[in-house]
Coordinates of C-alpha atoms in Angstrom, one line a residue:
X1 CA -79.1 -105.0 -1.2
X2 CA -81.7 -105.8 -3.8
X3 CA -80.9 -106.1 -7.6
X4 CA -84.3 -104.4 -8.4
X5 CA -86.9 -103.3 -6.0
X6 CA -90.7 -102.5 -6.9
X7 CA -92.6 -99.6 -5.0
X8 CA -96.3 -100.5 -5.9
X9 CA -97.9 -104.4 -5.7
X10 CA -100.7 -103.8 -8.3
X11 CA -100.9 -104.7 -12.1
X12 CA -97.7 -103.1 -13.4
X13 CA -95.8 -103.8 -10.7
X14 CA -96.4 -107.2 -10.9
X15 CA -96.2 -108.0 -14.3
X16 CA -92.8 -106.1 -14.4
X17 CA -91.7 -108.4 -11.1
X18 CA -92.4 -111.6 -13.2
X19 CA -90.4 -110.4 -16.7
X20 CA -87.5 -109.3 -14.5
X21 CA -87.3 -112.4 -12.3
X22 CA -87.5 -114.3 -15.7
X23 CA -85.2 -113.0 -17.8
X24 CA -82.6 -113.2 -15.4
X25 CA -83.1 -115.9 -12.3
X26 CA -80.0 -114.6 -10.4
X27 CA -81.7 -111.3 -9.7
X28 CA -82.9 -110.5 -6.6
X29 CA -86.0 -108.9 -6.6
X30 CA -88.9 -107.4 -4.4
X31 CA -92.3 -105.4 -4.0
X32 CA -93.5 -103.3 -1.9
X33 CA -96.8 -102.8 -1.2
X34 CA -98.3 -100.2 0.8
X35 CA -101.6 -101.5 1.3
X36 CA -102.5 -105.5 2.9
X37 CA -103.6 -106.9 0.1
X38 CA -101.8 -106.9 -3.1
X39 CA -103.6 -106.3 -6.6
X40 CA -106.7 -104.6 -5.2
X41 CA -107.3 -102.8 -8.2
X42 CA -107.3 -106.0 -11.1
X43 CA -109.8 -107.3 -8.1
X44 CA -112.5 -105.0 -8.6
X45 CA -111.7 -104.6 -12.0
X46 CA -114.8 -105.1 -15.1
X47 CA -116.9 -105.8 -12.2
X48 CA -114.8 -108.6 -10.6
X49 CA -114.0 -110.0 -13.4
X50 CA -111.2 -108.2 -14.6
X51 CA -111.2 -106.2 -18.2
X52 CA -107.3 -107.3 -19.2
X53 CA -107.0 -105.9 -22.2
X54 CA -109.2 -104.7 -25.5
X55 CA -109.3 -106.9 -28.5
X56 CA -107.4 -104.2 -30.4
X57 CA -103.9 -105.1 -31.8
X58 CA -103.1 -102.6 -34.5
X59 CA -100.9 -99.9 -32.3
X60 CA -101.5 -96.9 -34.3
X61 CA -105.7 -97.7 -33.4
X62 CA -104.7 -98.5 -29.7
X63 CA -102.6 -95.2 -29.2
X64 CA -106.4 -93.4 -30.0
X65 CA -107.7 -94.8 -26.9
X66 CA -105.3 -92.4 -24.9
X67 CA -106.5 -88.7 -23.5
X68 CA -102.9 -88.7 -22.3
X69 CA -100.4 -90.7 -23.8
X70 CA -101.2 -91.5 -27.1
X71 CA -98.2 -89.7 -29.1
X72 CA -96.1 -91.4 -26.7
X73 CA -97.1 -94.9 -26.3
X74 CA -97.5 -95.5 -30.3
X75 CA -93.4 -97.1 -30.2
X76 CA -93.9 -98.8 -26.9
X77 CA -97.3 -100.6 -28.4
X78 CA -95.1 -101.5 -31.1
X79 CA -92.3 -103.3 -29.0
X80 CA -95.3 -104.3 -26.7
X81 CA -99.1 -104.8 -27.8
X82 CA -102.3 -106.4 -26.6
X83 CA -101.8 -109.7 -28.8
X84 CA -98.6 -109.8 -26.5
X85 CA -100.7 -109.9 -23.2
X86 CA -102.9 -112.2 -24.8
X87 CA -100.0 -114.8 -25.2
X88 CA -98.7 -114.1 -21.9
X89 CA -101.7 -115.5 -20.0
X90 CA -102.1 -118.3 -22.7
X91 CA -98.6 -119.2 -21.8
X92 CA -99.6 -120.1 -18.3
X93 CA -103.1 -121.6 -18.9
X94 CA -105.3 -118.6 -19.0
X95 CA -107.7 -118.4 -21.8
X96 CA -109.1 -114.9 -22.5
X97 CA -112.3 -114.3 -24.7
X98 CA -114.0 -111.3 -26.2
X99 CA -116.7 -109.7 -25.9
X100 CA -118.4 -108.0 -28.3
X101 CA -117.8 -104.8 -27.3
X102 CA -113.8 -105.6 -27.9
X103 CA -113.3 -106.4 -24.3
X104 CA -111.1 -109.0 -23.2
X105 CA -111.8 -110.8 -20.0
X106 CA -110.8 -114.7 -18.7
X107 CA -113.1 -117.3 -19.7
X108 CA -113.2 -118.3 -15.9
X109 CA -114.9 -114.4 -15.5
X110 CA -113.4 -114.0 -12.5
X111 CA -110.4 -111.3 -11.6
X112 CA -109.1 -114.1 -8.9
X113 CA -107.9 -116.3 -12.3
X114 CA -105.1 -113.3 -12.8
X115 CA -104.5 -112.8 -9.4
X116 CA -103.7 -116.1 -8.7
X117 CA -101.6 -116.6 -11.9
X118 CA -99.4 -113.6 -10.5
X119 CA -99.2 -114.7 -7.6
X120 CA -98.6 -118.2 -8.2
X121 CA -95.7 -116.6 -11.0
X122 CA -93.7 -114.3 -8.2
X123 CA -93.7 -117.2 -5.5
X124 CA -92.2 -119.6 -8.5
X125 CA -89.9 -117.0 -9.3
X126 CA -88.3 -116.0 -5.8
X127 CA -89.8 -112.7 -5.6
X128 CA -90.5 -111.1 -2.5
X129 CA -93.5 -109.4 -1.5
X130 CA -94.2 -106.9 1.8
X131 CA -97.1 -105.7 2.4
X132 CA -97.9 -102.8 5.2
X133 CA -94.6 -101.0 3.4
X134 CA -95.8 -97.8 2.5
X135 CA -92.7 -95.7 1.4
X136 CA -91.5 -92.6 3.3
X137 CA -88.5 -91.6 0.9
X138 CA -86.5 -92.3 -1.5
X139 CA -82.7 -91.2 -2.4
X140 CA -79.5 -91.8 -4.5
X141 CA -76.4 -92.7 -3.2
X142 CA -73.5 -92.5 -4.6
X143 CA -70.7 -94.9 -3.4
X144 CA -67.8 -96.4 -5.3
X145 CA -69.4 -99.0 -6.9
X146 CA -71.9 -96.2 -8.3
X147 CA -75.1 -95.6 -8.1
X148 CA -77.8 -97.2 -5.8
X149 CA -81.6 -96.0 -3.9
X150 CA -82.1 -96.0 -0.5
X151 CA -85.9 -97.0 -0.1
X152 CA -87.4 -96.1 3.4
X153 CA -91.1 -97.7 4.4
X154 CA -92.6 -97.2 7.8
X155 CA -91.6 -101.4 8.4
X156 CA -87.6 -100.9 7.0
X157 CA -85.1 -99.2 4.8
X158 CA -84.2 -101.2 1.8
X159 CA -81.1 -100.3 -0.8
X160 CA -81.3 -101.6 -4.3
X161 CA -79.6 -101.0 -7.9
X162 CA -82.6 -100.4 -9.8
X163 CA -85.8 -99.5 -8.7
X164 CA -89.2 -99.2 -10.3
X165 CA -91.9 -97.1 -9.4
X166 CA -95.1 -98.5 -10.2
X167 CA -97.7 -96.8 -7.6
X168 CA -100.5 -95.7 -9.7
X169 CA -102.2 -92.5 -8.6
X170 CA -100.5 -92.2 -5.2
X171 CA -100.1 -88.8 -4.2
X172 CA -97.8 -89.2 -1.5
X173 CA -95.1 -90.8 -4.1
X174 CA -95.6 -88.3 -6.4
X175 CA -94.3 -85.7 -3.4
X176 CA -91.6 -88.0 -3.0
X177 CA -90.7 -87.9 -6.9
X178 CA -91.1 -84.0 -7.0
X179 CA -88.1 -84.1 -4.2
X180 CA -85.9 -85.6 -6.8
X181 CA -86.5 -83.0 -9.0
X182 CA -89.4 -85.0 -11.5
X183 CA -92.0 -82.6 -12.6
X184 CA -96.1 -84.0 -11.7
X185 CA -98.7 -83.1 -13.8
X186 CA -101.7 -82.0 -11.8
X187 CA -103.7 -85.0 -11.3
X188 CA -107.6 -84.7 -12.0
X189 CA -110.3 -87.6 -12.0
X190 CA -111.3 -89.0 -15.1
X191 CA -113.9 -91.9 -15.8
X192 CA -116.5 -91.0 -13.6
X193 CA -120.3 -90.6 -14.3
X194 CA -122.5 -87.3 -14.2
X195 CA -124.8 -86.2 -11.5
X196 CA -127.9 -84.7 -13.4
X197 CA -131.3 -83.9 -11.1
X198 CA -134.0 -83.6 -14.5
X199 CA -137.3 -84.7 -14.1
X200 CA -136.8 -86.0 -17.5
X201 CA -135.0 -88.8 -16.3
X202 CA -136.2 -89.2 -12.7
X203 CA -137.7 -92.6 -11.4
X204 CA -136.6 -94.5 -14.7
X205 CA -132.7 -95.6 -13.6
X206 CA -131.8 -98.8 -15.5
X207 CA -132.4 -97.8 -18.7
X208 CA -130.3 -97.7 -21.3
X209 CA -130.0 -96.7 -24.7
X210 CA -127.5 -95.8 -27.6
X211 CA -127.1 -91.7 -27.8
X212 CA -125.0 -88.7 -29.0
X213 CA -124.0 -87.1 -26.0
X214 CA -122.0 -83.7 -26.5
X215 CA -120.6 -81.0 -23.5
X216 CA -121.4 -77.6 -24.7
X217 CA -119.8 -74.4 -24.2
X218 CA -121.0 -72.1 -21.7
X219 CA -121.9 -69.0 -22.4
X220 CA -117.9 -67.2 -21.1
X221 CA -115.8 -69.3 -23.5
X222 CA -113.1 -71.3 -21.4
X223 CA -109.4 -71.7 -22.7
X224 CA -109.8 -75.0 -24.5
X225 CA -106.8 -77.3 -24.1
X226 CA -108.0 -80.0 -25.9
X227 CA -109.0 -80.9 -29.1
X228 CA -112.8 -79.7 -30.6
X229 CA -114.5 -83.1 -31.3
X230 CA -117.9 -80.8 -32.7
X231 CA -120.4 -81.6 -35.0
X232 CA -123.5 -79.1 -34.1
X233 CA -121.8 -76.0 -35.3
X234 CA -119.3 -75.3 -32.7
X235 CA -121.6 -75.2 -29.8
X236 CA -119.9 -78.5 -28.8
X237 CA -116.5 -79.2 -27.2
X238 CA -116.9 -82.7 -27.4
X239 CA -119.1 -85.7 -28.3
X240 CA -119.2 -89.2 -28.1
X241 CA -121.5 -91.4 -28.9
X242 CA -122.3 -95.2 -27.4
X243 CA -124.4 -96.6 -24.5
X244 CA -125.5 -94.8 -21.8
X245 CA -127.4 -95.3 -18.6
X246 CA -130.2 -93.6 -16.4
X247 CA -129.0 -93.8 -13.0
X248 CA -130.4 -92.8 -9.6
X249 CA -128.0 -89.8 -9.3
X250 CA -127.7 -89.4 -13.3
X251 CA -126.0 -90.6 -16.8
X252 CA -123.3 -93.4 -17.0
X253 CA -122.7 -95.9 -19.2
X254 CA -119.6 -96.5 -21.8
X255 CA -120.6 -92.9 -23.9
X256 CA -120.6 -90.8 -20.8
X257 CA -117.3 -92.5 -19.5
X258 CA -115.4 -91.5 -22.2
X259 CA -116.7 -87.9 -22.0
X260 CA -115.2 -87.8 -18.6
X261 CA -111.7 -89.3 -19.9
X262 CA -111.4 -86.9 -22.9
X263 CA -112.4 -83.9 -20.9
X264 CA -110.7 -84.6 -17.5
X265 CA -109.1 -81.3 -17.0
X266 CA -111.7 -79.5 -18.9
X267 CA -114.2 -80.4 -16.3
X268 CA -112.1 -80.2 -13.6
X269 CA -111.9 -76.9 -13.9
X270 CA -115.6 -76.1 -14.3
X271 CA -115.8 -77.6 -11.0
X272 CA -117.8 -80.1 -12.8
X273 CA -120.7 -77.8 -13.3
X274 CA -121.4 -77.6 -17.1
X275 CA -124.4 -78.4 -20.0
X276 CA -124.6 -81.5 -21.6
X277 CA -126.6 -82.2 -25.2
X278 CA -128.5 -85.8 -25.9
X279 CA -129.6 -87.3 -29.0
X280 CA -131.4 -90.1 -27.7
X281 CA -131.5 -91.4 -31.4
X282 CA -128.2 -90.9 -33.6
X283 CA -129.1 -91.9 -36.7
X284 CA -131.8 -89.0 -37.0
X285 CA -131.3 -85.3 -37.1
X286 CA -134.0 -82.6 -35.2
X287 CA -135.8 -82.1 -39.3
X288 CA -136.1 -85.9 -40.1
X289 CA -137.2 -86.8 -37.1
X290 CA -139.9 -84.0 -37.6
X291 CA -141.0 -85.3 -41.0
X292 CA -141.1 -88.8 -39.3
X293 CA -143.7 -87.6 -36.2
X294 CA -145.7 -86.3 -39.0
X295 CA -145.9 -89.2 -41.1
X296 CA -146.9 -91.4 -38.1
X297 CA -149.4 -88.7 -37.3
X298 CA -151.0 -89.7 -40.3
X299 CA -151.2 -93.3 -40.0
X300 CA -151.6 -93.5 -36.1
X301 CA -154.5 -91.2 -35.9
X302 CA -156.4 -92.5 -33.5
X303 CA -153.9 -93.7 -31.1
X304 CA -152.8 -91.7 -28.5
X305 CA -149.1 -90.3 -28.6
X306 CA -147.9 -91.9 -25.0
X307 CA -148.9 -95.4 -26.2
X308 CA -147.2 -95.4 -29.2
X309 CA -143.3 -95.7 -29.3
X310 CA -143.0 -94.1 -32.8
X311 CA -139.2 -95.0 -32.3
X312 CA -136.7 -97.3 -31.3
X313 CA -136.4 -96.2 -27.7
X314 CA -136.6 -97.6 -24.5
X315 CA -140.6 -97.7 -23.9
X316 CA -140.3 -95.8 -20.3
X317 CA -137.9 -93.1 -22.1
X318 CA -140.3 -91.9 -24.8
X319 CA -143.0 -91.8 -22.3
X320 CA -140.5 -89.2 -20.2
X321 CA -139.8 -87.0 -23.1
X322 CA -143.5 -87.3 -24.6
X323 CA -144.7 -85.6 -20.8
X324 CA -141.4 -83.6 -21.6
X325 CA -143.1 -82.2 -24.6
X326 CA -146.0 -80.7 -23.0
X327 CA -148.3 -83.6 -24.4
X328 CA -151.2 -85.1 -22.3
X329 CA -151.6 -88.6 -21.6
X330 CA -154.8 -88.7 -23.6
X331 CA -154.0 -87.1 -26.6
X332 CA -154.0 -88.6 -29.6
X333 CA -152.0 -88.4 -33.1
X334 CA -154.6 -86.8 -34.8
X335 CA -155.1 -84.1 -32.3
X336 CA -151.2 -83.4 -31.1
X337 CA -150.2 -79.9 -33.1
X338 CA -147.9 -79.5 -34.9
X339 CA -146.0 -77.4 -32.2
X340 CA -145.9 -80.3 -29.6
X341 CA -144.2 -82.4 -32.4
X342 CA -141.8 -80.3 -32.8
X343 CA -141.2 -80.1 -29.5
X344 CA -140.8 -83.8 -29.3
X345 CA -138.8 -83.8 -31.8
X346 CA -136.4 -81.2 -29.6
X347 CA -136.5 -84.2 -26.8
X348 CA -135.3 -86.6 -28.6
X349 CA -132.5 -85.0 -30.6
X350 CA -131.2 -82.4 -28.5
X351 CA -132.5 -82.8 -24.7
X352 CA -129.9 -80.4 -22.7
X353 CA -129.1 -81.3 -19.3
X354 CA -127.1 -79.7 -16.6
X355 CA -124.5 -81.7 -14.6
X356 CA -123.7 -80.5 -11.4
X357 CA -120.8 -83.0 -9.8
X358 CA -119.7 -86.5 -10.4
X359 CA -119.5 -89.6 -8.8
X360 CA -116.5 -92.0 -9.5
X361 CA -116.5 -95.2 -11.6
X362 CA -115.5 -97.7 -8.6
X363 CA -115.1 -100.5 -11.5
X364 CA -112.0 -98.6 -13.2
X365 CA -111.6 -95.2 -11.1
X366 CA -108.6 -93.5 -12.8
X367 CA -106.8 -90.3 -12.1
X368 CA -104.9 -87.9 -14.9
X369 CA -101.9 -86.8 -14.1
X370 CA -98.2 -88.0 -12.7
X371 CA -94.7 -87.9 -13.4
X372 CA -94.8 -85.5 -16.8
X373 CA -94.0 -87.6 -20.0
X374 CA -91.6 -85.4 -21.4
X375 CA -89.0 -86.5 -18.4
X376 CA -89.2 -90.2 -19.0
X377 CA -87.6 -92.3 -22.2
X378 CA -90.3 -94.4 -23.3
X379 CA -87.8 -96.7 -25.0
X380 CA -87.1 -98.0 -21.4
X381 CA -89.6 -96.4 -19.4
X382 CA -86.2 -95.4 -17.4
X383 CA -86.3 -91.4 -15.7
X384 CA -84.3 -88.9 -18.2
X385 CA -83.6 -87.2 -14.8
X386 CA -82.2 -90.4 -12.9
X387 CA -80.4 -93.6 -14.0
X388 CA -81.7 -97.1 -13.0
X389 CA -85.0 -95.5 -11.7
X390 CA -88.3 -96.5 -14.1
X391 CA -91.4 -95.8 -14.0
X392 CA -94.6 -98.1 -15.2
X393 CA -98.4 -97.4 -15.2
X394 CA -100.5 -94.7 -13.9
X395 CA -98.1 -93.3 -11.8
X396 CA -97.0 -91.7 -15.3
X397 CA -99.5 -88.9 -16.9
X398 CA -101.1 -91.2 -18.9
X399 CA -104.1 -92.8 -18.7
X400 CA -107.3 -94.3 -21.5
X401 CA -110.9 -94.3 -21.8
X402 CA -112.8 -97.6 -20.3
X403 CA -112.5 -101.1 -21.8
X404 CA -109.5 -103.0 -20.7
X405 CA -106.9 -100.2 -22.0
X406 CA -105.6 -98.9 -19.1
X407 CA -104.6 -102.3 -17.9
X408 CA -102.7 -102.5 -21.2
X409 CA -100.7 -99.5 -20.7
X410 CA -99.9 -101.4 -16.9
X411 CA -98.6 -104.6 -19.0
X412 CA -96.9 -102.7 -22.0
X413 CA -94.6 -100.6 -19.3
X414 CA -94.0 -102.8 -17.0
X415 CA -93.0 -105.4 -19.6
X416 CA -90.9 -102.6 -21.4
X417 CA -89.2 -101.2 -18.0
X418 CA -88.4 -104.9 -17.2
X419 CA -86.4 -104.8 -19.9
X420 CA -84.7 -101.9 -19.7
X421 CA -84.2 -103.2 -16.1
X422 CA -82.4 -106.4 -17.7
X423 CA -80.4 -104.1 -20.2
X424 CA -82.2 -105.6 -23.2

């Protein structure tokens, strides 16, 4: 019989393990991992380096960083915040920096730094850990003393008084968890790049550039389920604006990536088929941007149109949408109608594009969906359906845009659950 058992050896699990084991040493406590290597997701994480958190401490800022989640985790980010996680690595000898993007990373820049530190943390604490233990069910009994689970895994059958589930997107747990009567909400990708086959921005992956990138709405209007974030008149459903990158099979980059994270179930169900708007350059408007052409048509006369990157734009990008425009190589400034600029100017403000598929974000792949919200008690991250069983990270219908905050929402429940675990 275990004290508190852990279904799930990634970053919630494990930070919940250590705050458990800690607060009280007489606990006995345990993991189980499906997979053979623990942690596989902090791993891959930022590229192998390992995006812990985002520079962003104010709660009421962090919540906004949420699709799904935010109303909810505003009380828990105020028990349990990023400047928290900060001091929990410093505590054990882990320095973290920032970027300048707000991303928080160890100095070492490696993802092994926090594996290690967890690791090194559960063997000083006495918790177990068994791999190859994926779980086959899970079930109260009731005996005299109360309350306890019965945990099967395809190794063993484990009972324990409190048990944590902190699986992440694993569909076969969320079966289990509709068995006991939880509710799931559909999961659907989210963070994951578009597939777009344009001419426009064929051979010239690599480049990258700050843009306004909006969804649009087809031509049947959909039921929308999530907030209108438009500026062009309502033909938008949302827009973002930030990096993005060319890449051989379409658009990425930090803009796109939290297109796909705000409109997860949107695009889901378009099949991921939909039309995309880009404003290659954000501080200018179709008109100004016309006005601008014609000024440098005045001063550049003699130059030709190609050669001359009128704008603060990757050079390779404004020869694309110069050829875009329907002007020849040769063709200079003085010559180029007035027509052609305006069709230029159409390019570089509002180049439409149509996605057909996505391909996942390996770095931070992250799925919507899990144990619906309204069924847990975010004070303790304990089940409203189910004493002495808690939840913590993505197994949970929430998850955040890219840049270290979905790791927070791992450390801020699992440190929250621990306590509630403990009774504190």
């Amino acid at each position: 019989m275990f004290d508190v058992l852990i279904i799930g050896g990634g970053a919630a699990g494990f930070y919940a393990a250590i705050h458990i084991a800690e607060g009280n040493r007489k606990l006995k406590v345990a993991i189980l991992e499906r997979g053979k290597e623990v942690l596989t997701k902090v791993k891959i994480s930022g590229g192998g380096r390992c995006n812990v958190t985002h520079a962003e401490f104010d709660p009421g800022e962090l919540v906004k960083n949420y699709p799904r989640g935010e109303k909810e985790l505003l009380g828990p980010f105020h028990t349990y915040c990023s400047g928290d996680t900060v001091q929990f690595f410093e505590e054990r000898d882990i320095a973290l920096k920032i970027e300048d993007d707000g991303r928080m990373f160890p100095v070492s820049n490696s993802s092994q730094t926090i594996i290690d530190c967890f690791l090194n943390e559960a063997d000083r604490l006495g918790i177990q850990v068994y791999k190859h233990s994926s779980v086959t069910d899970i079930s109260p009994v009731e005996v005299d003393e109360g309350l306890f689970w019965n945990v099967k895994s395809i190794r063993n059958e484990y009972q324990t008084k409190k048990l944590l589930v902190a699986t992440g997107s694993n569909p076969k747990v969320w079966s289990l968890l509709l068995k006991l009567g939880h509710t799931i909400d559909d999961p659907t990708p989210s963070l994951f790049t578009f597939n777009v086959d344009d001419e426009r921005i064929s051979g010239i992956q690599g480049v990258s550039t700050q843009a306004r990138v909006s969804i649009l709405k087809p031509n049947l209007k959909p039921k929308i389920t999530i907030p209108l974030a438009s500026q062009a008149k309502g033909e938008a459903l949302l827009t973002e604006e930030g990096p993005v990158l060319i890449t051989h099979w379409g658009l990425s980059g930090p803009a796109i990536l939290r297109l796909s994270s705000w409109g997860a179930k949107l695009l889901n169900e378009r099949n991921y088929k939909f039309s995309i708007r880009v404003n290659w350059i954000p501080e200018y408007h179709e008109e100004s941007v016309i006005d601008l052409l014609m000024e440098i048509k005045e001063v550049e006369a003699k130059k030709t149109v190609l050669r001359t990157k009128a704008l603060d734009l990757p050079r390779r990008l404004w020869t694309s949408l110069v050829k875009a425009s329907g002007i020849a190589p040769e063709v200079t400034w003085a010559d180029v109608s007035k027509e052609r600029l305006q069709q230029l100017a159409m390019q570089l403000t509002k180049s439409e594009f149509k996605v057909n598929g996505k391909s996942t974000f390996k770095e931070e792949f992250v799925t919507a969906g899990g144990v619906t919200l309204k069924e847990i008690n975010f004070k303790t991250f304990e089940s409203k359906l189910h004493h002495n069983l808690f939840f913590a990270g993505e197994v949970i219908n929430v998850d955040a845009i890219t840049g270290g905050f979905n790791f927070q929402n791992a450390w801020t429940g699992g440190y929250i659950a621990a306590q509630g675990i403990l009774g504190k």
